[in-house]
Amino acid sequence: MKINLITLITLLVTFLTAGAQNNDRVITINNDTIPCKIIGRTTFSTYKYTTSENGKAEKITKDKFREFYTGDKSIWYRKIFLGDDEVVFMKVLERGKISLYETFVAINNMTTHISTTNLKWYATKNSDTAVFIQTDASAIFTGNKKGRKAFAGYIADKKDVYDQYIAIKDPSIEDMVLLALVYNTGERLKQPAPEPPVKKADDSADFNPSQN
């Protein structure tokens, strides 16, 4: 009986471990979904996946796959088209009728030999062909104005979302992600609760030495 119990526990742990390891997914260009374990990468290497604990890890390549993600979506990439001849995997920030994506560009300074990366963000609407909307290199890059105008065009058919967007003086990518979510789901942005009125304190009560 003791042996059977140990065997049962071993089988149960193996089953649960295998299930946890296969919570990730890769989706082929033919829309076949494969349960797997996605293996992380260093900054410039390629993601890989395996379908068994001791199986060989295969590269996730653009010619075979269109999307991949971990079970908790902490890693989530889709194949996106930039024009007619450039195809890249981009990190998914928001997915819906309007989708937002993130990628980066590595820049190597030939004088200092120091490499830096600039983030770039793109949007799609009902397609997998993306338009540029913003970069974090805004101090030296003037294309953000054109990109923000393109995003405004995507959300223009929902006036409440559009009005909120154009009311923002300098919209960040976080603003765009939030408004794309509102556009996709129909949820309204929560307005912050009004601050309670400040009660004027006298000189003798509730003295706060940190006040100026």
Tab-separated table of C-alpha atoms in Angstrom:
chain	number	residue	atom	x	y	z
A	1	MET	CA	0.000	0.000	0.000
A	2	LYS	CA	2.866	2.318	0.850
A	3	ILE	CA	4.494	1.672	-2.520
A	4	ASN	CA	1.240	2.310	-4.351
A	5	LEU	CA	0.753	5.601	-2.510
A	6	ILE	CA	4.256	6.767	-3.393
A	7	THR	CA	3.700	5.772	-7.007
A	8	LEU	CA	0.407	7.652	-7.081
A	9	ILE	CA	1.997	10.814	-5.654
A	10	THR	CA	4.850	10.577	-8.153
A	11	LEU	CA	2.445	10.249	-11.068
A	12	LEU	CA	0.350	13.155	-9.800
A	13	VAL	CA	3.360	15.454	-9.441
A	14	THR	CA	4.560	14.455	-12.911
A	15	PHE	CA	1.147	15.175	-14.393
A	16	LEU	CA	0.839	18.563	-12.697
A	17	THR	CA	4.375	19.541	-13.663
A	18	ALA	CA	3.818	18.556	-17.281
A	19	GLY	CA	0.591	20.554	-17.347
A	20	ALA	CA	2.299	23.627	-15.926
A	21	GLN	CA	5.088	23.353	-18.444
A	22	ASN	CA	2.640	23.260	-21.356
A	23	ASN	CA	0.665	26.379	-20.494
A	24	ASP	CA	2.542	28.330	-23.163
A	25	ARG	CA	1.496	28.439	-26.810
A	26	VAL	CA	3.001	28.883	-30.247
A	27	ILE	CA	0.705	29.493	-33.214
A	28	THR	CA	1.833	28.454	-36.668
A	29	ILE	CA	1.278	30.371	-39.887
A	30	ASN	CA	-1.522	27.849	-40.595
A	31	ASN	CA	-3.214	28.823	-37.307
A	32	ASP	CA	-2.359	25.549	-35.549
A	33	THR	CA	-1.913	26.079	-31.797
A	34	ILE	CA	0.801	24.020	-30.100
A	35	PRO	CA	0.985	23.653	-26.290
A	36	CYS	CA	4.616	24.047	-25.267
A	37	LYS	CA	7.161	25.562	-22.914
A	38	ILE	CA	8.643	28.825	-24.187
A	39	ILE	CA	12.289	29.340	-23.342
A	40	GLY	CA	13.413	32.892	-22.671
A	41	ARG	CA	16.153	34.705	-24.491
A	42	THR	CA	18.896	37.210	-24.003
A	43	THR	CA	18.415	40.656	-25.531
A	44	PHE	CA	19.433	39.796	-29.077
A	45	SER	CA	18.801	36.032	-29.269
A	46	THR	CA	15.759	34.138	-30.516
A	47	TYR	CA	12.971	32.669	-28.409
A	48	LYS	CA	12.679	28.889	-28.473
A	49	TYR	CA	10.040	26.364	-27.471
A	50	THR	CA	9.861	22.716	-26.515
A	51	THR	CA	6.887	20.360	-26.326
A	52	SER	CA	8.385	18.046	-23.688
A	53	GLU	CA	10.645	18.384	-20.681
A	54	ASN	CA	13.604	16.664	-22.305
A	55	GLY	CA	12.734	17.495	-25.895
A	56	LYS	CA	14.870	19.517	-28.246
A	57	ALA	CA	14.224	23.251	-28.178
A	58	GLU	CA	13.207	24.690	-31.538
A	59	LYS	CA	13.599	28.301	-32.627
A	60	ILE	CA	10.438	30.339	-33.064
A	61	THR	CA	10.942	31.766	-36.530
A	62	LYS	CA	8.869	34.144	-38.645
A	63	ASP	CA	8.626	31.704	-41.546
A	64	LYS	CA	6.860	29.082	-39.387
A	65	PHE	CA	5.013	30.966	-36.640
A	66	ARG	CA	2.746	33.990	-36.375
A	67	GLU	CA	2.361	34.313	-32.601
A	68	PHE	CA	3.622	32.945	-29.283
A	69	TYR	CA	2.953	33.629	-25.626
A	70	THR	CA	3.414	32.269	-22.126
A	71	GLY	CA	0.438	31.192	-20.028
A	72	ASP	CA	0.446	34.432	-18.033
A	73	LYS	CA	1.074	36.555	-21.167
A	74	SER	CA	4.222	38.035	-19.605
A	75	ILE	CA	5.843	37.055	-22.900
A	76	TRP	CA	3.564	37.721	-25.873
A	77	TYR	CA	4.719	38.399	-29.418
A	78	ARG	CA	3.006	38.538	-32.807
A	79	LYS	CA	4.344	38.702	-36.335
A	80	ILE	CA	3.738	42.174	-37.713
A	81	PHE	CA	4.261	43.618	-41.176
A	82	LEU	CA	5.988	46.948	-41.706
A	83	GLY	CA	5.256	47.859	-45.292
A	84	ASP	CA	5.572	45.263	-48.051
A	85	ASP	CA	8.861	43.579	-47.281
A	86	GLU	CA	9.691	43.889	-43.562
A	87	VAL	CA	8.305	41.394	-41.058
A	88	VAL	CA	9.169	41.400	-37.350
A	89	PHE	CA	8.010	39.839	-34.088
A	90	MET	CA	6.711	42.587	-31.799
A	91	LYS	CA	5.761	42.559	-28.150
A	92	VAL	CA	1.989	42.856	-27.661
A	93	LEU	CA	0.866	45.713	-25.408
A	94	GLU	CA	-2.843	45.679	-26.275
A	95	ARG	CA	-4.774	43.280	-28.498
A	96	GLY	CA	-8.132	43.979	-30.093
A	97	LYS	CA	-9.638	45.852	-33.025
A	98	ILE	CA	-6.827	48.293	-32.336
A	99	SER	CA	-3.599	46.622	-31.242
A	100	LEU	CA	-0.432	48.226	-29.926
A	101	TYR	CA	3.051	46.750	-30.157
A	102	GLU	CA	6.553	47.433	-28.934
A	103	THR	CA	9.938	46.764	-30.465
A	104	PHE	CA	13.421	48.186	-30.104
A	105	VAL	CA	16.229	49.400	-32.314
A	106	ALA	CA	19.844	48.827	-31.283
A	107	ILE	CA	22.202	51.712	-32.017
A	108	ASN	CA	25.957	51.283	-31.882
A	109	ASN	CA	28.018	54.443	-31.481
A	110	MET	CA	31.073	53.922	-33.668
A	111	THR	CA	33.039	56.518	-31.703
A	112	THR	CA	32.364	55.404	-28.138
A	113	HIS	CA	31.562	51.781	-29.050
A	114	ILE	CA	28.617	51.964	-26.651
A	115	SER	CA	25.381	50.317	-27.736
A	116	THR	CA	22.026	51.786	-26.774
A	117	THR	CA	18.461	50.781	-27.568
A	118	ASN	CA	15.495	52.933	-28.479
A	119	LEU	CA	11.974	51.651	-28.003
A	120	LYS	CA	9.506	52.102	-30.844
A	121	TRP	CA	5.753	51.576	-30.711
A	122	TYR	CA	3.362	50.638	-33.493
A	123	ALA	CA	-0.379	50.262	-33.945
A	124	THR	CA	-2.639	48.154	-36.160
A	125	LYS	CA	-6.345	48.301	-36.821
A	126	ASN	CA	-8.090	45.174	-38.091
A	127	SER	CA	-4.899	43.982	-39.768
A	128	ASP	CA	-1.336	42.815	-39.141
A	129	THR	CA	0.213	45.754	-40.993
A	130	ALA	CA	1.444	48.319	-38.505
A	131	VAL	CA	1.984	52.063	-38.522
A	132	PHE	CA	4.542	53.827	-36.360
A	133	ILE	CA	3.054	55.900	-33.524
A	134	GLN	CA	5.854	56.827	-31.127
A	135	THR	CA	9.408	56.318	-29.888
A	136	ASP	CA	11.145	57.016	-26.602
A	137	ALA	CA	13.792	58.959	-28.536
A	138	SER	CA	11.390	61.913	-28.706
A	139	ALA	CA	14.063	64.460	-27.874
A	140	ILE	CA	15.797	63.840	-31.198
A	141	PHE	CA	13.027	62.257	-33.242
A	142	THR	CA	10.331	64.415	-34.859
A	143	GLY	CA	8.258	61.531	-36.224
A	144	ASN	CA	6.233	61.256	-33.015
A	145	LYS	CA	3.899	64.044	-34.161
A	146	LYS	CA	3.025	62.158	-37.333
A	147	GLY	CA	2.649	58.894	-35.406
A	148	ARG	CA	0.325	60.421	-32.847
A	149	LYS	CA	-1.789	61.804	-35.684
A	150	ALA	CA	-2.011	58.295	-37.157
A	151	PHE	CA	-3.216	56.916	-33.819
A	152	ALA	CA	-5.788	59.699	-33.588
A	153	GLY	CA	-7.113	58.606	-36.977
A	154	TYR	CA	-7.528	55.036	-35.704
A	155	ILE	CA	-9.728	56.087	-32.776
A	156	ALA	CA	-11.589	58.939	-34.497
A	157	ASP	CA	-14.717	56.816	-35.023
A	158	LYS	CA	-15.313	56.762	-31.247
A	159	LYS	CA	-15.673	60.412	-30.337
A	160	ASP	CA	-15.460	59.997	-26.567
A	161	VAL	CA	-12.130	58.156	-26.853
A	162	TYR	CA	-10.859	60.584	-29.477
A	163	ASP	CA	-11.777	63.619	-27.363
A	164	GLN	CA	-9.939	62.191	-24.369
A	165	TYR	CA	-6.885	61.597	-26.527
A	166	ILE	CA	-6.634	65.051	-28.083
A	167	ALA	CA	-7.129	66.613	-24.651
A	168	ILE	CA	-3.779	65.146	-23.571
A	169	LYS	CA	-1.041	67.660	-24.308
A	170	ASP	CA	1.817	65.160	-24.599
A	171	PRO	CA	0.348	61.613	-24.784
A	172	SER	CA	2.610	58.798	-23.623
A	173	ILE	CA	2.518	55.216	-24.817
A	174	GLU	CA	0.765	54.358	-21.536
A	175	ASP	CA	-1.989	56.826	-22.459
A	176	MET	CA	-2.335	55.204	-25.885
A	177	VAL	CA	-2.496	51.682	-24.454
A	178	LEU	CA	-5.209	52.722	-21.996
A	179	LEU	CA	-7.269	54.492	-24.655
A	180	ALA	CA	-6.900	51.548	-27.045
A	181	LEU	CA	-8.214	49.302	-24.271
A	182	VAL	CA	-11.181	51.636	-23.755
A	183	TYR	CA	-11.773	51.697	-27.518
A	184	ASN	CA	-11.654	47.895	-27.759
A	185	THR	CA	-13.771	47.061	-24.714
A	186	GLY	CA	-16.174	49.976	-24.526
A	187	GLU	CA	-15.276	50.518	-20.887
A	188	ARG	CA	-15.258	54.067	-19.628
A	189	LEU	CA	-12.193	55.563	-18.028
A	190	LYS	CA	-12.591	55.803	-14.279
A	191	GLN	CA	-12.543	59.379	-13.117
A	192	PRO	CA	-10.439	60.022	-10.031
A	193	ALA	CA	-12.407	60.550	-6.846
A	194	PRO	CA	-12.631	64.212	-5.824
A	195	GLU	CA	-10.232	65.202	-3.104
A	196	PRO	CA	-11.868	65.856	0.273
A	197	PRO	CA	-12.020	69.513	1.324
A	198	VAL	CA	-9.036	70.642	3.336
A	199	LYS	CA	-9.961	71.693	6.818
A	200	LYS	CA	-7.991	74.666	7.987
A	201	ALA	CA	-6.220	73.862	11.219
A	202	ASP	CA	-5.575	76.382	13.950
A	203	ASP	CA	-2.120	77.102	15.292
A	204	SER	CA	-2.523	74.975	18.407
A	205	ALA	CA	-3.953	71.712	17.012
A	206	ASP	CA	-2.565	68.979	14.807
A	207	PHE	CA	0.720	70.759	14.236
A	208	ASN	CA	2.811	69.148	11.509
A	209	PRO	CA	6.503	70.088	11.760
A	210	SER	CA	7.084	69.134	8.101
A	211	GLN	CA	4.682	71.735	6.777
A	212	ASN	CA	6.094	74.911	5.338
